[in-house]
Every structure is written in C-alpha cells, then in structure tokens.
Tab-separated table of C-alpha atoms in Angstrom:
chain	number	residue	atom	x	y	z
S	1	MET	CA	23.645	-11.845	-27.325
S	2	LYS	CA	23.353	-9.504	-30.279
S	3	ASN	CA	23.098	-5.726	-30.193
S	4	ILE	CA	25.131	-5.172	-27.011
S	5	SER	CA	27.035	-1.882	-26.712
S	6	LEU	CA	30.812	-2.243	-26.458
S	7	LEU	CA	30.927	-0.155	-23.264
S	8	SER	CA	28.400	-2.287	-21.427
S	9	LEU	CA	29.892	-5.530	-22.747
S	10	ALA	CA	33.249	-4.517	-21.316
S	11	VAL	CA	31.577	-3.818	-17.983
S	12	SER	CA	29.834	-7.190	-17.989
S	13	LEU	CA	33.067	-9.008	-18.710
S	14	ALA	CA	34.948	-7.134	-16.002
S	15	PHE	CA	32.412	-7.591	-13.225
S	16	THR	CA	29.940	-10.196	-12.033
S	17	SER	CA	27.818	-10.300	-8.900
S	18	GLY	CA	30.625	-12.129	-7.148
S	19	ALA	CA	33.107	-9.304	-7.744
S	20	ALA	CA	34.158	-6.714	-5.202
S	21	LEU	CA	31.400	-4.201	-4.620
S	22	ALA	CA	33.537	-1.115	-5.240
S	23	LYS	CA	32.564	2.496	-5.798
S	24	ILE	CA	33.172	4.021	-9.222
S	25	SER	CA	36.063	6.394	-9.684
S	26	PRO	CA	35.757	10.182	-10.074
S	27	GLU	CA	36.909	9.697	-13.686
S	28	GLN	CA	34.006	7.355	-14.382
S	29	ALA	CA	31.582	9.653	-12.603
S	30	ALA	CA	32.755	12.544	-14.784
S	31	LYS	CA	30.980	10.877	-17.731
S	32	LEU	CA	27.620	11.468	-16.067
S	33	ASN	CA	25.703	14.427	-17.438
S	34	LYS	CA	28.109	14.490	-20.399
S	35	GLU	CA	28.293	11.558	-22.822
S	36	LEU	CA	26.019	9.739	-20.381
S	37	THR	CA	22.885	11.096	-18.746
S	38	VAL	CA	22.854	11.522	-14.973
S	39	PHE	CA	21.123	8.122	-14.771
S	40	GLY	CA	23.921	6.527	-16.782
S	41	ALA	CA	22.026	6.139	-20.064
S	42	GLU	CA	23.746	6.742	-23.380
S	43	ARG	CA	22.902	10.351	-24.161
S	44	GLY	CA	23.320	10.079	-27.914
S	45	ALA	CA	21.174	8.502	-30.599
S	46	ASN	CA	21.765	4.978	-31.850
S	47	ALA	CA	23.497	4.284	-35.156
S	48	ASP	CA	20.470	4.656	-37.428
S	49	GLY	CA	18.728	7.350	-35.400
S	50	SER	CA	15.726	5.168	-34.586
S	51	ILE	CA	16.495	5.827	-30.912
S	52	PRO	CA	16.981	9.588	-30.599
S	53	ALA	CA	19.359	11.459	-28.349
S	54	TRP	CA	18.024	12.157	-24.869
S	55	ASP	CA	16.904	15.785	-24.518
S	56	GLY	CA	15.776	15.785	-20.901
S	57	GLY	CA	12.517	13.904	-21.311
S	58	ILE	CA	9.101	15.438	-20.695
S	59	LYS	CA	9.610	18.841	-19.101
S	60	SER	CA	5.986	19.909	-18.658
S	61	ALA	CA	2.510	18.418	-18.754
S	62	PRO	CA	0.198	18.824	-21.748
S	63	ALA	CA	-2.027	21.900	-21.628
S	64	GLY	CA	-5.013	21.490	-19.336
S	65	PHE	CA	-3.592	18.702	-17.203
S	66	LYS	CA	-3.919	19.015	-13.443
S	67	PRO	CA	-2.936	16.615	-10.656
S	68	GLY	CA	-5.729	14.127	-10.099
S	69	ASP	CA	-6.421	13.730	-13.811
S	70	HIS	CA	-5.596	10.627	-15.769
S	71	HIS	CA	-2.531	11.590	-17.759
S	72	PRO	CA	-3.303	12.624	-21.345
S	73	ASP	CA	-1.139	11.398	-24.208
S	74	PRO	CA	1.571	13.994	-24.937
S	75	TYR	CA	2.046	12.507	-28.419
S	76	PRO	CA	-1.504	12.230	-29.788
S	77	GLY	CA	-0.361	12.689	-33.383
S	78	ASP	CA	2.052	9.760	-33.418
S	79	LYS	CA	1.105	6.988	-35.838
S	80	VAL	CA	1.957	3.301	-35.923
S	81	LEU	CA	5.223	2.858	-37.856
S	82	TYR	CA	4.779	-0.878	-38.258
S	83	ALA	CA	3.149	-3.839	-36.523
S	84	VAL	CA	4.987	-6.996	-35.508
S	85	THR	CA	2.815	-10.086	-35.985
S	86	SER	CA	3.352	-13.826	-36.107
S	87	LYS	CA	3.593	-13.526	-39.903
S	88	ASN	CA	6.527	-11.079	-40.023
S	89	LEU	CA	8.116	-12.117	-36.710
S	90	GLY	CA	11.353	-13.210	-38.371
S	91	GLN	CA	12.188	-9.637	-39.388
S	92	TYR	CA	12.197	-8.405	-35.799
S	93	LYS	CA	13.555	-11.271	-33.687
S	94	ASP	CA	16.752	-9.350	-32.894
S	95	LEU	CA	14.577	-6.703	-31.196
S	96	LEU	CA	12.595	-9.176	-29.076
S	97	THR	CA	13.271	-11.312	-26.018
S	98	PRO	CA	12.759	-15.089	-26.116
S	99	GLY	CA	9.687	-14.575	-23.946
S	100	GLN	CA	8.193	-12.000	-26.304
S	101	ILE	CA	8.778	-14.340	-29.235
S	102	LYS	CA	7.030	-17.104	-27.292
S	103	LEU	CA	3.949	-14.907	-26.869
S	104	PHE	CA	3.667	-14.587	-30.656
S	105	GLU	CA	3.991	-18.359	-30.965
S	106	THR	CA	1.401	-18.952	-28.235
S	107	TYR	CA	-1.179	-16.519	-29.659
S	108	PRO	CA	-0.353	-16.392	-33.399
S	109	ASP	CA	-3.750	-15.104	-34.483
S	110	SER	CA	-4.250	-12.308	-31.972
S	111	TYR	CA	-0.972	-11.119	-30.429
S	112	LYS	CA	0.836	-8.212	-32.064
S	113	MET	CA	3.004	-5.200	-31.280
S	114	ASN	CA	2.162	-1.784	-32.696
S	115	VAL	CA	5.477	0.067	-32.884
S	116	TYR	CA	5.654	3.860	-32.708
S	117	GLN	CA	8.316	6.534	-32.898
S	118	THR	CA	10.726	6.303	-29.954
S	119	ARG	CA	10.203	9.069	-27.385
S	120	ARG	CA	12.729	9.183	-24.553
S	121	SER	CA	10.173	10.763	-22.236
S	122	ALA	CA	11.549	9.717	-18.828
S	123	SER	CA	12.325	12.679	-16.571
S	124	TYR	CA	12.814	13.395	-12.872
S	125	PRO	CA	13.087	16.363	-10.477
S	126	GLU	CA	16.399	18.188	-10.375
S	127	HIS	CA	17.039	17.180	-6.764
S	128	VAL	CA	16.850	13.518	-7.816
S	129	TYR	CA	19.511	14.094	-10.455
S	130	LYS	CA	21.693	15.884	-7.912
S	131	ALA	CA	21.289	13.043	-5.419
S	132	THR	CA	22.189	10.522	-8.117
S	133	LEU	CA	25.435	12.375	-8.832
S	134	ASP	CA	26.192	12.340	-5.101
S	135	ASN	CA	25.402	8.635	-4.863
S	136	ALA	CA	27.567	7.742	-7.840
S	137	THR	CA	30.884	7.927	-5.985
S	138	ARG	CA	29.748	6.903	-2.501
S	139	ALA	CA	26.997	4.262	-2.719
S	140	GLU	CA	27.969	0.717	-1.773
S	141	LEU	CA	26.311	-2.657	-1.494
S	142	VAL	CA	26.655	-4.493	1.799
S	143	GLN	CA	26.137	-8.067	2.979
S	144	GLU	CA	27.052	-9.537	-0.421
S	145	GLY	CA	24.579	-7.261	-2.126
S	146	ASN	CA	21.607	-7.772	0.188
S	147	GLY	CA	21.698	-4.239	1.491
S	148	ILE	CA	22.831	-0.769	0.538
S	149	LYS	CA	24.546	2.145	2.249
S	150	GLN	CA	25.649	5.688	1.489
S	151	ALA	CA	22.769	6.358	-0.890
S	152	SER	CA	19.534	8.315	-0.781
S	153	VAL	CA	16.807	9.736	-3.049
S	154	GLY	CA	18.399	9.030	-6.439
S	155	ILE	CA	19.675	6.041	-8.380
S	156	PRO	CA	22.530	4.538	-6.339
S	157	PHE	CA	24.614	3.125	-9.206
S	158	PRO	CA	24.196	5.094	-12.455
S	159	ILE	CA	27.220	3.239	-13.863
S	160	PRO	CA	26.541	-0.284	-12.573
S	161	ALA	CA	29.492	-2.616	-12.139
S	162	ASN	CA	27.427	-5.801	-11.856
S	163	GLY	CA	23.950	-7.258	-11.958
S	164	LEU	CA	23.265	-6.619	-8.276
S	165	GLU	CA	23.886	-2.918	-8.658
S	166	ALA	CA	21.617	-2.813	-11.696
S	167	ILE	CA	18.721	-4.534	-9.898
S	168	TRP	CA	19.119	-2.202	-6.907
S	169	ASN	CA	18.745	0.709	-9.318
S	170	HIS	CA	15.351	-0.703	-10.278
S	171	ILE	CA	14.330	-1.282	-6.659
S	172	LEU	CA	15.345	2.249	-5.616
S	173	ARG	CA	14.247	4.224	-8.678
S	174	TYR	CA	12.476	7.436	-7.718
S	175	ARG	CA	8.663	7.413	-7.583
S	176	GLY	CA	7.992	10.200	-5.116
S	177	GLU	CA	7.827	10.484	-1.328
S	178	ALA	CA	4.251	9.561	-0.372
S	179	ILE	CA	1.813	8.070	-2.852
S	180	THR	CA	-1.754	6.827	-2.695
S	181	ARG	CA	-3.323	4.902	-5.519
S	182	GLN	CA	-6.559	3.130	-6.232
S	183	GLY	CA	-7.115	0.495	-8.867
S	184	GLY	CA	-6.865	-3.219	-9.020
S	185	GLN	CA	-6.048	-6.420	-10.797
S	186	ALA	CA	-7.709	-9.191	-12.737
S	187	ALA	CA	-6.685	-12.686	-13.790
S	188	PRO	CA	-8.863	-13.617	-16.759
S	189	THR	CA	-9.633	-17.243	-17.465
S	190	ALA	CA	-8.617	-18.762	-20.784
S	191	SER	CA	-11.982	-17.648	-22.187
S	192	GLY	CA	-11.500	-14.062	-20.996
S	193	ASP	CA	-13.881	-14.040	-18.007
S	194	TYR	CA	-12.547	-12.245	-14.939
S	195	THR	CA	-13.331	-10.964	-11.468
S	196	TYR	CA	-11.972	-7.516	-10.712
S	197	MET	CA	-10.184	-7.083	-7.386
S	198	GLY	CA	-9.854	-3.519	-6.140
S	199	PHE	CA	-7.092	-2.150	-3.905
S	200	ASP	CA	-6.307	0.968	-1.952
S	201	ASP	CA	-2.504	1.273	-1.809
S	202	ARG	CA	-0.418	3.597	0.353
S	203	LEU	CA	3.325	3.970	-0.178
S	204	LEU	CA	5.618	5.956	2.109
S	205	VAL	CA	9.189	6.213	0.826
S	206	PRO	CA	11.746	7.529	3.343
S	207	TYR	CA	14.483	6.808	0.810
S	208	GLY	CA	12.881	9.255	-1.644
S	209	VAL	CA	12.368	12.183	0.742
S	210	LYS	CA	14.054	15.249	-0.724
S	211	ASP	CA	16.372	15.945	2.200
S	212	ALA	CA	16.921	12.309	3.224
S	213	SER	CA	20.521	11.565	4.139
S	214	PRO	CA	22.286	8.189	3.900
S	215	GLU	CA	23.068	8.416	7.610
S	216	GLN	CA	19.397	8.834	8.548
S	217	LEU	CA	18.369	5.933	6.345
S	218	GLU	CA	21.025	3.624	7.743
S	219	GLN	CA	19.906	4.482	11.261
S	220	THR	CA	16.237	3.677	10.623
S	221	ASN	CA	17.060	0.870	8.146
S	222	ILE	CA	13.809	1.532	6.252
S	223	LEU	CA	13.574	2.003	2.493
S	224	PHE	CA	9.807	2.217	2.258
S	225	LYS	CA	6.546	1.255	3.932
S	226	PHE	CA	3.663	-0.155	1.937
S	227	LYS	CA	0.060	-0.727	2.954
S	228	GLN	CA	-2.570	-2.351	0.786
S	229	LYS	CA	-6.256	-2.844	1.560
S	230	VAL	CA	-8.698	-4.837	-0.547
S	231	THR	CA	-11.761	-2.732	-1.485
S	232	GLU	CA	-13.650	-5.254	-3.633
S	233	PRO	CA	-15.161	-7.813	-4.065
S	234	ALA	CA	-17.248	-7.483	-0.914
S	235	ARG	CA	-16.317	-10.906	0.472
S	236	LEU	CA	-12.645	-9.851	0.697
S	237	ALA	CA	-13.045	-6.128	1.405
S	238	GLY	CA	-11.001	-5.008	4.401
S	239	THR	CA	-8.291	-7.651	4.070
S	240	ALA	CA	-5.017	-5.764	4.373
S	241	LEU	CA	-1.242	-6.102	4.076
S	242	LEU	CA	1.520	-4.015	5.654
S	243	VAL	CA	5.175	-4.227	4.596
S	244	HIS	CA	8.276	-2.536	5.992
S	245	GLU	CA	11.142	-2.867	3.500
S	246	THR	CA	14.635	-2.534	4.942
S	247	MET	CA	17.905	-1.199	3.565
S	248	ASP	CA	20.006	-4.008	5.022
S	249	GLN	CA	17.861	-7.116	4.584
S	250	ILE	CA	20.277	-9.412	6.361
S	251	LYS	CA	20.484	-7.206	9.436
S	252	THR	CA	16.687	-6.893	9.485
S	253	PRO	CA	14.688	-8.876	6.915
S	254	ARG	CA	11.495	-7.513	5.417
S	255	GLN	CA	8.744	-7.222	8.021
S	256	ALA	CA	5.157	-7.919	6.987
S	257	TRP	CA	1.755	-8.230	8.637
S	258	THR	CA	-1.692	-9.163	7.347
S	259	TYR	CA	-5.168	-8.343	8.645
S	260	ASN	CA	-7.903	-10.904	8.050
S	261	THR	CA	-11.462	-9.596	8.272
S	262	GLY	CA	-12.859	-12.999	9.225
S	263	GLN	CA	-10.520	-13.426	12.174
S	264	ARG	CA	-10.301	-9.675	12.906
S	265	ARG	CA	-6.661	-10.190	13.787
S	266	VAL	CA	-3.289	-8.879	12.660
S	267	ARG	CA	-0.705	-11.573	12.109
S	268	ARG	CA	2.971	-11.521	11.237
S	269	ALA	CA	3.478	-12.670	7.666
S	270	PRO	CA	7.084	-13.799	7.223
S	271	ASN	CA	6.147	-15.630	4.025
S	272	VAL	CA	5.270	-12.413	2.156
S	273	ALA	CA	8.488	-12.683	0.171
S	274	TYR	CA	10.258	-14.591	-2.574
S	275	ASP	CA	8.048	-17.145	-4.369
S	276	ALA	CA	5.044	-17.086	-2.060
S	277	PRO	CA	1.946	-16.610	-4.264
S	278	GLY	CA	0.949	-12.976	-4.820
S	279	THR	CA	-2.227	-11.616	-3.258
S	280	ALA	CA	-5.305	-13.177	-4.901
S	281	SER	CA	-3.221	-13.965	-7.978
S	282	ASP	CA	-4.637	-17.412	-8.811
S	283	GLY	CA	-1.041	-18.577	-8.564
S	284	LEU	CA	-0.090	-16.538	-11.655
S	285	ARG	CA	2.675	-14.524	-10.003
S	286	THR	CA	4.985	-14.684	-7.020
S	287	THR	CA	5.326	-12.101	-4.270
S	288	ASP	CA	8.650	-10.930	-5.683
S	289	ASP	CA	7.092	-10.411	-9.144
S	290	PHE	CA	5.263	-7.345	-7.801
S	291	ASP	CA	6.786	-4.179	-9.311
S	292	MET	CA	8.533	-6.586	-11.732
S	293	PHE	CA	10.994	-7.480	-8.958
S	294	ASN	CA	11.103	-6.618	-5.291
S	295	GLY	CA	12.692	-7.837	-2.097
S	296	ALA	CA	15.975	-9.442	-1.107
S	297	PRO	CA	18.110	-10.599	-4.053
S	298	ASP	CA	20.030	-13.171	-2.004
S	299	ARG	CA	18.678	-16.347	-3.644
S	300	TYR	CA	20.138	-15.529	-7.045
S	301	THR	CA	23.492	-14.932	-8.673
S	302	TRP	CA	23.174	-11.733	-10.676
S	303	THR	CA	25.079	-11.110	-13.900
S	304	LEU	CA	25.152	-7.940	-15.958
S	305	LYS	CA	25.053	-9.142	-19.566
S	306	GLY	CA	25.299	-5.756	-21.269
S	307	LYS	CA	22.858	-3.688	-23.307
S	308	LYS	CA	20.708	-4.285	-26.338
S	309	GLU	CA	18.039	-2.526	-28.357
S	310	LEU	CA	14.579	-3.903	-27.656
S	311	LEU	CA	10.938	-3.236	-28.442
S	312	ILE	CA	9.302	-2.430	-25.109
S	313	PRO	CA	6.031	-0.810	-23.991
S	314	TYR	CA	6.569	2.922	-23.540
S	315	ASN	CA	4.357	5.989	-23.251
S	316	ASP	CA	1.308	3.749	-22.833
S	317	TYR	CA	-1.077	6.635	-22.184
S	318	ARG	CA	-3.818	5.088	-24.282
S	319	LEU	CA	-3.759	1.980	-22.061
S	320	HIS	CA	-3.895	4.337	-19.040
S	321	SER	CA	-6.811	6.444	-20.282
S	322	ASP	CA	-10.023	6.947	-18.316
S	323	GLN	CA	-11.861	6.981	-21.642
S	324	ILE	CA	-11.692	3.188	-21.788
S	325	LYS	CA	-13.043	0.482	-19.501
S	326	TYR	CA	-11.460	-2.601	-18.003
S	327	ASP	CA	-13.464	-4.678	-20.479
S	328	ASP	CA	-11.649	-2.840	-23.275
S	329	VAL	CA	-8.274	-3.837	-21.826
S	330	LEU	CA	-8.827	-7.418	-20.667
S	331	LYS	CA	-9.169	-9.982	-23.439
S	332	ALA	CA	-8.736	-13.742	-23.718
S	333	GLY	CA	-5.068	-14.742	-23.700
S	334	HIS	CA	-3.591	-11.256	-23.352
S	335	ILE	CA	-4.551	-7.610	-22.993
S	336	ASN	CA	-5.880	-5.714	-26.012
S	337	PRO	CA	-2.835	-5.123	-28.272
S	338	ASP	CA	-4.508	-2.204	-30.041
S	339	LEU	CA	-4.203	-0.198	-26.812
S	340	VAL	CA	-0.470	-0.844	-26.347
S	341	ARG	CA	2.336	1.337	-27.673
S	342	TYR	CA	5.756	-0.244	-28.293
S	343	GLU	CA	8.953	1.691	-28.948
S	344	LYS	CA	12.585	0.774	-29.557
S	345	HIS	CA	14.773	1.551	-26.532
S	346	ARG	CA	18.139	0.510	-25.164
S	347	VAL	CA	17.873	-1.774	-22.157
S	348	TRP	CA	20.289	-3.228	-19.663
S	349	VAL	CA	20.160	-7.038	-19.611
S	350	VAL	CA	20.500	-8.663	-16.178
S	351	GLU	CA	20.383	-12.414	-15.628
S	352	ALA	CA	19.464	-13.923	-12.247
S	353	ASP	CA	20.362	-17.592	-11.737
S	354	LEU	CA	19.128	-19.513	-8.715
S	355	LYS	CA	21.957	-20.337	-6.330
S	356	ALA	CA	22.731	-23.908	-5.395
S	357	ASN	CA	21.076	-25.067	-2.167
S	358	THR	CA	18.396	-22.359	-2.341
S	359	ARG	CA	14.772	-22.671	-3.353
S	360	HIS	CA	12.536	-20.669	-5.666
S	361	THR	CA	9.846	-21.498	-8.217
S	362	TYR	CA	11.932	-19.675	-10.814
S	363	LYS	CA	15.301	-21.161	-11.750
S	364	LYS	CA	16.313	-18.243	-13.952
S	365	ARG	CA	15.027	-14.742	-14.613
S	366	VAL	CA	16.264	-12.350	-17.261
S	367	PHE	CA	15.419	-8.692	-16.729
S	368	PHE	CA	15.408	-6.061	-19.469
S	369	ILE	CA	15.731	-2.654	-17.799
S	370	ASP	CA	15.049	0.668	-19.526
S	371	GLU	CA	18.280	2.691	-19.558
S	372	ASP	CA	16.537	6.050	-19.023
S	373	SER	CA	14.475	5.126	-15.960
S	374	TRP	CA	15.794	1.830	-14.525
S	375	GLN	CA	12.239	0.498	-14.754
S	376	ILE	CA	12.220	-3.214	-15.612
S	377	ALA	CA	10.301	-3.302	-18.886
S	378	VAL	CA	10.257	-7.045	-19.608
S	379	THR	CA	11.272	-10.157	-17.690
S	380	ASP	CA	11.649	-13.666	-19.088
S	381	ILE	CA	11.175	-16.332	-16.414
S	382	TYR	CA	12.319	-19.964	-16.583
S	383	ASP	CA	11.219	-22.979	-14.547
S	384	ASN	CA	13.310	-25.778	-13.079
S	385	ARG	CA	13.271	-27.601	-16.430
S	386	ASP	CA	14.958	-24.564	-18.033
S	387	GLU	CA	11.815	-23.869	-20.052
S	388	LEU	CA	10.178	-20.484	-20.443
S	389	TYR	CA	7.506	-20.318	-17.783
S	390	ARG	CA	6.298	-16.722	-17.552
S	391	VAL	CA	6.791	-13.385	-19.253
S	392	GLY	CA	6.326	-10.146	-17.327
S	393	VAL	CA	5.686	-6.823	-19.075
S	394	ALA	CA	5.510	-3.315	-17.544
S	395	HIS	CA	3.608	-0.619	-19.421
S	396	GLY	CA	5.163	2.711	-18.464
S	397	ILE	CA	4.224	6.378	-18.651
S	398	ASN	CA	5.616	9.638	-17.305
S	399	TYR	CA	3.577	10.951	-14.375
S	400	TYR	CA	3.953	14.656	-15.141
S	401	GLU	CA	3.211	16.102	-11.718
S	402	VAL	CA	6.290	14.489	-10.123
S	403	PRO	CA	7.774	13.852	-12.749
S	404	THR	CA	8.629	10.161	-12.735
S	405	GLN	CA	8.557	7.214	-15.124
S	406	TRP	CA	6.529	4.348	-13.675
S	407	SER	CA	4.331	1.538	-14.905
S	408	THR	CA	0.605	2.093	-15.287
S	409	LEU	CA	-0.018	-1.647	-15.761
S	410	GLU	CA	2.016	-4.799	-15.154
S	411	VAL	CA	1.075	-8.024	-16.904
S	412	PHE	CA	2.445	-11.483	-16.131
S	413	HIS	CA	1.755	-14.149	-18.738
S	414	ASP	CA	1.781	-17.778	-17.612
S	415	LEU	CA	2.756	-19.713	-20.730
S	416	GLN	CA	1.790	-23.082	-19.298
S	417	SER	CA	-1.782	-22.238	-18.287
S	418	ARG	CA	-2.216	-19.717	-21.137
S	419	ARG	CA	-3.509	-17.193	-18.636
S	420	TYR	CA	-2.278	-13.840	-17.360
S	421	ILE	CA	-2.701	-11.447	-14.485
S	422	ALA	CA	-2.953	-7.684	-15.045
S	423	MET	CA	-1.995	-5.507	-12.058
S	424	GLY	CA	-2.536	-1.775	-11.758
S	425	LEU	CA	-5.792	-1.425	-13.664
S	426	ASP	CA	-6.751	2.204	-13.052
S	427	ASN	CA	-8.951	3.298	-15.976
S	428	GLU	CA	-12.088	3.366	-13.822
S	429	ALA	CA	-10.364	4.433	-10.590
S	430	ASN	CA	-9.161	7.670	-9.037
S	431	MET	CA	-5.708	8.695	-10.187
S	432	TYR	CA	-2.545	8.387	-8.096
S	433	ASP	CA	-1.935	11.148	-5.567
S	434	PHE	CA	1.763	11.967	-5.327
S	435	SER	CA	1.188	14.784	-2.826
S	436	ALA	CA	-0.550	12.677	-0.182
S	437	GLU	CA	0.084	13.534	3.452
S	438	MET	CA	0.783	10.403	5.445
S	439	LYS	CA	2.360	9.806	8.822
S	440	GLU	CA	4.641	7.025	10.013
S	441	LYS	CA	2.124	6.023	12.678
S	442	SER	CA	-0.321	5.014	9.934
S	443	PHE	CA	2.078	2.238	8.915
S	444	THR	CA	2.085	0.175	12.097
S	445	PRO	CA	0.411	-3.151	12.948
S	446	ALA	CA	-1.779	-1.284	15.460
S	447	ALA	CA	-2.971	1.093	12.732
S	448	LEU	CA	-3.700	-1.878	10.492
S	449	ARG	CA	-5.847	-3.396	13.223
S	450	ARG	CA	-7.736	-0.145	13.885
S	451	GLU	CA	-8.466	0.443	10.215
S	452	GLY	CA	-9.653	-3.130	9.710
S	453	ARG	CA	-12.226	-2.831	12.474
S	454	ARG	CA	-13.858	0.332	11.164
C-alpha cells in the first residue's frame, strides 16, 4: 500500500489482532500532546504542506450560531481546488480507495469529487483530552478484543497497537453524553425515486459522561443505550427499536428489543447484530454498517495496515444545510456531488477479514479512519467472491456546541444493484440536541411498550 507513514507501518508489522493486548509504555504515551496530538494523530503537516499541522481544530462557533441551529459553514470563502472525474482519475488514484475508484467507473458521467483546502477542524472538550491521556496507559482489551476495560470518556487507544484497538477507538469516539436527533433515511431506486423514512433517535452514553470512571462502567457493563422510533411514513410510525450495548460483549452480548405497532408487543431481538438487514434498508446495508461499524468485532480478524493520505468527505456543512431539501441531495445513482466537500487527510487503514468457521455477508472490510477524530470516513466492502460489493462513506462536520466531529450523513453504495442508502438526512428536520435530559428508565423494554401505545 502506498503512502503509509513509517511510524504506522512499523506498528502494523509489529502487531496484529492476534498479538498480546498490552498497554503502551509511559515513553510511548509521552509522545501524546507533543509530536502527536492527544488523539494520536500526527501533529505536523505532511511533506508538501497540503495537509496542514493540527492547531487544535475549531475552537468556537461562527458568529450568530446557537444550539438548535443547523451548523453554518465556518469556511464559506473556500473554493474548489480541483475536481476528480472519470476523465482525470488516473492522476489521483494514489489518493483514492479501490471502492472510490469503482464509483467513478460505475458512474463515469455523473460522479465526481470536488476537492477543497484541507481543514483539520476536529476538536473535543478538554475533559475528553484529559480522559484520553489517562486511558492511554491503562486501557485494555478483554476476551480476545470483544470487550474493553480501564477506559472511560475518551479514546481508549490513541496509539493503537493493532486493528482491534483502532476499531474500538471508532466505536468509543466521543459524541456527547445524551443526544436526541430527528431526521431519516432514503434508498432511492436506480431512477432516483425514493420514499423518505423519518426517525426519532435517542442516545444515552454512560461511557461519555464527564465523571464516568472505568470501575463504574465495568460494574454496569453498559457503553450506551440507543432508542429509535419510526415517525414516518404513517404505515410504519411507532415501530421502535431499543439497544443496550455492553462493554464486555462476551460476558453479556448486545441486548435489543423491538416494538411492533401491529402486534402492540415488545419482543427480544437477538438478531439485531452483525449482517442482519438494517431497519427498512431494502437490503442495502447490514445492522453492523450503522455508524460505519458497530457491535462485536468477534467474527473478523483485524489488521492495522498503517496510514495513508486519502481524499475523504470533510467539513460537509453544505450537505448539512437547512437551506437545501432532500430532493437536492438525493439523485439517481449517488447523492449530489456538487454538495459534497472532499479534503486530503491522513487515515488509519484497518482490514477486517472474516474468520474461518464464522458467517457474515461480508468476507472482507477495509476501513479508512480519520486520524484526528477516529471517525471511519470510508469503508470498502467485499463479498464472498472477493469482489467489491459495497462502499460506505461518512460525511463529517464539527458540531460546535459540544464540540465533536461526527457524520451528518452516511451513504452506502451497493455496486451490484447500482443503488444506495443515505442515512442521517437532516436538512428538513430539527437539529441534534446534545444537551437533552434523559433518564435510564426511559431506555427499558417497559418504556418502549408504554411509548408505543400512546
């Protein structure tokens, strides 16, 4: 693989997911907040300066912004530096994943990438940085990587020793403590027609609570609780899902329940995991595609391949804007490329290979993870014939009021059906609330039943 930093290549050669899951040394940790950022990213610029040095990311919101607003673009004066198209694709292949290249080949007349100046905008609260420094020398994986201990609030492994640690950084990246969000998804047909499905999501994150301790988290064994209710179309409104995600997923696997409005009953849903089809996804994504990857990593062997420079969606405030409609975003074949901002960033490359004697629709997945935020930016997905099957893309922004870097839209392209699903559409919805007050008792099967009957 080209473009891999020498430091990360050495790490990938020294460790694989089968290696001992050891803590880093104090000497390694001393690099954090010096030549590395607290999150383990390379602080300095790249060789030609096209990726700048990290200066702390966005430190304040643009003038006039208030919580509850859609987030305005902090870089309104930035212009397109160049556009990658099917005609000039050869010049930029070293900056693209195989899946991204396949999208140009699949849609040669309409797919493109508008590339802008790189802005390393990711930023987080000071207490998250402090927690990450604390985690760096104490966090450990347990049960062959299917659980975690001695970590809270921040990134557990800012200097990852293997692919498992890197994917846990994505799973546990900070997004706040209690979040509500409205919005939805659509899966356009090949001609571009779609039915919008609306959701009301609630996320309670004990792991992210400011004063959470590793001991408390290990006692409760809960990373987060997630509740999702369908709000439209009318025939599905009220259908709901509840998930309790655990820290040690071997000790206690993920617990899930569904509420069906037709039956007016809550049922256990043990199949809400792995490659079970995603909610109302037309079979275009799996359950563990949500948030680019979620859930137990036990069906794969994880390998840290190193780092490379890649063109990824970043600072996609235009795609997030409430000044556009869903019709402006959703087009035949792919979302509107004129609304998407690409930048060159360094990414960690993590390969997940399906273990022998286990089952999953995906034989191999390659994740490209932003070094500044640990948000998976792109994932290339292969089927059992070793052919590219799907390409997932996360369009991220900085949510100023937290602050946190998180996707505003996730798109999974199915290369075989030439369709895609777009999740997180929020242009015509109320904005996320990161200061929501929610109680544990609202995330129980009984609460799910009560709410469904209202």
